[in-house]
GROMACS .gro file of C-alpha atoms in nm:
model
  195
    1ARG     CA    1 -15.664  13.920   1.134
    2THR     CA    2 -15.431  14.047   1.339
    3MET     CA    3 -15.169  14.365   1.298
    4THR     CA    4 -14.844  14.389   1.484
    5ILE     CA    5 -14.703  14.718   1.508
    6LYS     CA    6 -14.305  14.741   1.579
    7ASP     CA    7 -14.119  15.004   1.770
    8PHE     CA    8 -14.441  15.213   1.817
    9SER     CA    9 -14.294  15.572   1.862
   10GLU     CA   10 -14.447  15.888   1.775
   11THR     CA   11 -14.428  15.858   1.381
   12SER     CA   12 -14.679  15.607   1.456
   13GLU     CA   13 -14.946  15.797   1.627
   14THR     CA   14 -15.280  15.770   1.359
   15SER     CA   15 -15.550  15.621   1.282
   16TYR     CA   16 -15.630  15.262   1.193
   17ARG     CA   17 -15.924  15.027   1.054
   18CYS     CA   18 -16.031  14.729   1.019
   19GLU     CA   19 -16.261  14.570   0.736
   20GLY     CA   20 -16.430  14.267   0.711
   21ARG     CA   21 -16.664  14.132   0.496
   22THR     CA   22 -16.918  13.893   0.483
   23GLY     CA   23 -17.084  13.809   0.130
   24SER     CA   24 -17.188  14.172   0.031
   25VAL     CA   25 -17.205  14.297   0.414
   26THR     CA   26 -16.891  14.507   0.555
   27GLU     CA   27 -16.833  14.594   0.867
   28THR     CA   28 -16.545  14.850   0.977
   29SER     CA   29 -16.410  14.911   1.331
   30GLU     CA   30 -16.143  15.199   1.343
   31LEU     CA   31 -15.934  15.296   1.617
   32THR     CA   32 -15.701  15.581   1.684
   33LEU     CA   33 -15.366  15.520   1.858
   34GLY     CA   34 -15.208  15.795   2.063
   35TYR     CA   35 -14.836  15.851   2.181
   36VAL     CA   36 -14.706  15.897   2.564
   37GLY     CA   37 -14.380  15.947   2.587
   38VAL     CA   38 -14.134  16.132   2.761
   39LYS     CA   39 -13.785  16.301   2.713
   40ILE     CA   40 -13.474  16.361   2.951
   41SER     CA   41 -13.238  16.667   2.841
   42GLY     CA   42 -12.999  16.868   2.921
   43ASP     CA   43 -12.641  16.884   3.087
   44THR     CA   44 -12.454  16.549   3.159
   45ALA     CA   45 -12.126  16.659   3.256
   46VAL     CA   46 -12.102  17.006   3.449
   47SER     CA   47 -11.786  17.174   3.676
   48GLU     CA   48 -11.863  17.282   4.021
   49GLY     CA   49 -12.004  17.632   4.017
   50LYS     CA   50 -12.185  17.641   3.693
   51PRO     CA   51 -12.486  17.646   3.566
   52PHE     CA   52 -12.668  17.300   3.472
   53SER     CA   53 -13.036  17.215   3.372
   54ILE     CA   54 -13.218  16.917   3.306
   55VAL     CA   55 -13.561  16.934   3.098
   56CYS     CA   56 -13.844  16.621   3.101
   57THR     CA   57 -14.097  16.665   2.792
   58MET     CA   58 -14.392  16.504   2.771
   59LYS     CA   59 -14.572  16.403   2.479
   60THR     CA   60 -14.976  16.307   2.595
   61ALA     CA   61 -15.262  16.218   2.374
   62ALA     CA   62 -15.635  16.319   2.391
   63GLY     CA   63 -15.806  16.256   2.678
   64TYR     CA   64 -15.494  16.152   2.884
   65THR     CA   65 -15.424  16.346   3.191
   66PRO     CA   66 -15.017  16.323   3.327
   67ASN     CA   67 -14.878  16.380   3.607
   68LEU     CA   68 -14.485  16.440   3.579
   69LYS     CA   69 -14.224  16.387   3.832
   70LEU     CA   70 -13.863  16.476   3.805
   71PHE     CA   71 -13.634  16.209   3.993
   72LYS     CA   72 -13.253  16.219   4.157
   73ASP     CA   73 -13.167  15.882   4.260
   74LYS     CA   74 -13.482  15.847   4.306
   75ALA     CA   75 -13.590  16.112   4.553
   76GLN     CA   76 -13.837  16.351   4.343
   77VAL     CA   77 -13.683  16.707   4.288
   78SER     CA   78 -13.866  17.009   4.305
   79ALA     CA   79 -13.895  17.140   3.934
   80ILE     CA   80 -14.104  17.395   3.715
   81LEU     CA   81 -14.392  17.229   3.533
   82ASN     CA   82 -14.536  17.415   3.233
   83ASN     CA   83 -14.844  17.263   3.113
   84GLU     CA   84 -14.860  17.427   2.778
   85GLU     CA   85 -14.493  17.346   2.693
   86GLY     CA   86 -14.506  16.954   2.862
   87THR     CA   87 -14.205  17.041   2.989
   88LEU     CA   88 -14.097  17.034   3.425
   89THR     CA   89 -13.753  17.202   3.392
   90PHE     CA   90 -13.437  17.172   3.704
   91GLU     CA   91 -13.201  17.482   3.668
   92LYS     CA   92 -12.981  17.587   3.914
   93ALA     CA   93 -12.680  17.876   3.928
   94GLU     CA   94 -12.407  17.664   4.085
   95ALA     CA   95 -12.326  17.329   4.095
   96ASP     CA   96 -12.219  17.144   4.327
   97PHE     CA   97 -12.072  16.779   4.435
   98ASP     CA   98 -12.425  16.690   4.538
   99ASP     CA   99 -12.607  16.782   4.252
  100ALA     CA  100 -12.384  16.461   4.042
  101GLY     CA  101 -12.647  16.156   3.998
  102ASN     CA  102 -12.889  15.999   3.807
  103TYR     CA  103 -13.207  16.211   3.697
  104GLU     CA  104 -13.500  16.005   3.599
  105CYS     CA  105 -13.754  16.240   3.420
  106SER     CA  106 -14.118  16.013   3.524
  107VAL     CA  107 -14.501  16.023   3.360
  108THR     CA  108 -14.852  15.875   3.471
  109PHE     CA  109 -15.081  15.920   3.185
  110SER     CA  110 -15.403  15.883   3.345
  111LYS     CA  111 -15.774  15.820   3.144
  112GLU     CA  112 -16.104  15.742   3.309
  113ASP     CA  113 -16.157  15.419   3.036
  114ALA     CA  114 -15.810  15.299   3.065
  115ASN     CA  115 -15.566  15.193   3.272
  116PRO     CA  116 -15.270  15.416   3.353
  117VAL     CA  117 -14.976  15.461   3.122
  118THR     CA  118 -14.643  15.509   3.286
  119ALA     CA  119 -14.315  15.643   3.073
  120LYS     CA  120 -14.013  15.651   3.199
  121ASP     CA  121 -13.676  15.823   3.111
  122SER     CA  122 -13.340  15.880   3.229
  123LYS     CA  123 -12.959  16.020   3.227
  124SER     CA  124 -12.644  16.100   3.482
  125LEU     CA  125 -12.483  16.412   3.560
  126ALA     CA  126 -12.151  16.419   3.607
  127VAL     CA  127 -12.027  16.759   3.853
  128TYR     CA  128 -11.628  16.809   3.787
  129GLY     CA  129 -11.405  16.999   4.011
  130PHE     CA  130 -11.098  17.022   4.252
  131SER     CA  131 -11.186  16.872   4.606
  132THR     CA  132 -10.865  17.121   4.741
  133PRO     CA  133 -10.824  17.372   4.802
  134PRO     CA  134 -11.184  17.522   4.831
  135GLN     CA  135 -11.217  17.737   4.497
  136GLY     CA  136 -10.862  17.664   4.443
  137VAL     CA  137 -10.702  17.945   4.616
  138ILE     CA  138 -10.315  17.868   4.730
  139LYS     CA  139 -10.195  18.073   5.015
  140LYS     CA  140  -9.817  18.182   5.007
  141LYS     CA  141  -9.616  17.918   5.110
  142GLU     CA  142  -9.260  17.893   5.180
  143THR     CA  143  -9.034  17.811   4.895
  144GLY     CA  144  -8.997  17.426   4.932
  145THR     CA  145  -9.335  17.340   4.997
  146VAL     CA  146  -9.532  17.080   4.806
  147ILE     CA  147  -9.911  17.099   4.767
  148THR     CA  148 -10.128  16.895   4.617
  149LEU     CA  149 -10.414  16.949   4.391
  150THR     CA  150 -10.694  16.639   4.333
  151CYS     CA  151 -10.964  16.699   4.036
  152LYS     CA  152 -11.334  16.534   4.231
  153VAL     CA  153 -11.570  16.397   3.909
  154THR     CA  154 -11.849  16.248   4.054
  155GLN     CA  155 -12.055  16.052   3.927
  156ALA     CA  156 -11.822  15.966   3.576
  157GLU     CA  157 -11.895  15.591   3.439
  158GLU     CA  158 -11.550  15.683   3.284
  159VAL     CA  159 -11.364  15.977   3.280
  160THR     CA  160 -11.023  16.066   3.149
  161ILE     CA  161 -10.827  16.400   3.294
  162MET     CA  162 -10.578  16.625   3.210
  163TRP     CA  163 -10.347  16.934   3.378
  164TYR     CA  164 -10.357  17.257   3.250
  165LYS     CA  165 -10.169  17.533   3.407
  166ASP     CA  166 -10.255  17.875   3.303
  167ALA     CA  167 -10.328  17.953   2.917
  168GLN     CA  168 -10.162  17.610   2.823
  169THR     CA  169 -10.290  17.425   2.540
  170ASN     CA  170 -10.080  17.102   2.570
  171ALA     CA  171 -10.161  16.902   2.868
  172LEU     CA  172  -9.925  16.852   3.150
  173SER     CA  173  -9.813  16.511   3.220
  174ASP     CA  174  -9.586  16.331   3.483
  175ASN     CA  175  -9.209  16.409   3.475
  176VAL     CA  176  -9.248  16.733   3.272
  177THR     CA  177  -9.055  17.008   3.415
  178PRO     CA  178  -9.155  17.381   3.353
  179GLU     CA  179  -8.947  17.621   3.442
  180THR     CA  180  -9.193  17.724   3.745
  181PHE     CA  181  -9.274  17.434   3.871
  182ALA     CA  182  -9.258  17.020   3.874
  183ASN     CA  183  -9.504  16.820   3.863
  184SER     CA  184  -9.607  16.461   3.938
  185ILE     CA  185  -9.945  16.330   3.797
  186SER     CA  186 -10.143  16.027   3.987
  187GLY     CA  187 -10.481  16.020   3.764
  188SER     CA  188 -10.725  16.311   3.923
  189THR     CA  189 -10.416  16.391   4.132
  190ILE     CA  190 -10.141  16.609   4.018
  191THR     CA  191  -9.849  16.723   4.310
  192ILE     CA  192  -9.652  17.061   4.288
  193ASP     CA  193  -9.306  17.082   4.413
  194THR     CA  194  -9.231  17.463   4.447
  195ASN     CA  195  -8.874  17.454   4.504
   0.00000   0.00000   0.00000
């Protein structure tokens, strides 16, 4: 007879036993199944210049030696390994646009009497910010100057960009003319006319 365990997961980790009977003789065979795996957590979006982190957490079974690695766009990233907690952490105090990309945790579990087992999990990180002017600083210009600001978003599959002025809670929209400026909005770009 065969027993099939569908969607084997951490909760399936236990001992299984099968018994075979022939007349008055019973034969028993026991097997302990261990779950090994990895999960990725952390930020999925961050503003340029803000801190972010990506954490790989692994689950290993007794007797297996794990080799945990973190990749960004298929290139290995240097990260801090904590063997006691089973984590690998990548942290950065200030995100820049180059940090956007696909991050993947990969762990290979080795055991002397078994083939290696590899588990992977991934997530994307988007970075938001202004592409011009640098750090949002605009020098004083003569009246009548038109300034164009572009909000840069990297690695986002779907994004909606909203523009706000000062502490306003309502987003700006095309053809709205507050007392201090007129604006034209096209997706990630806003044009401010200082007339």
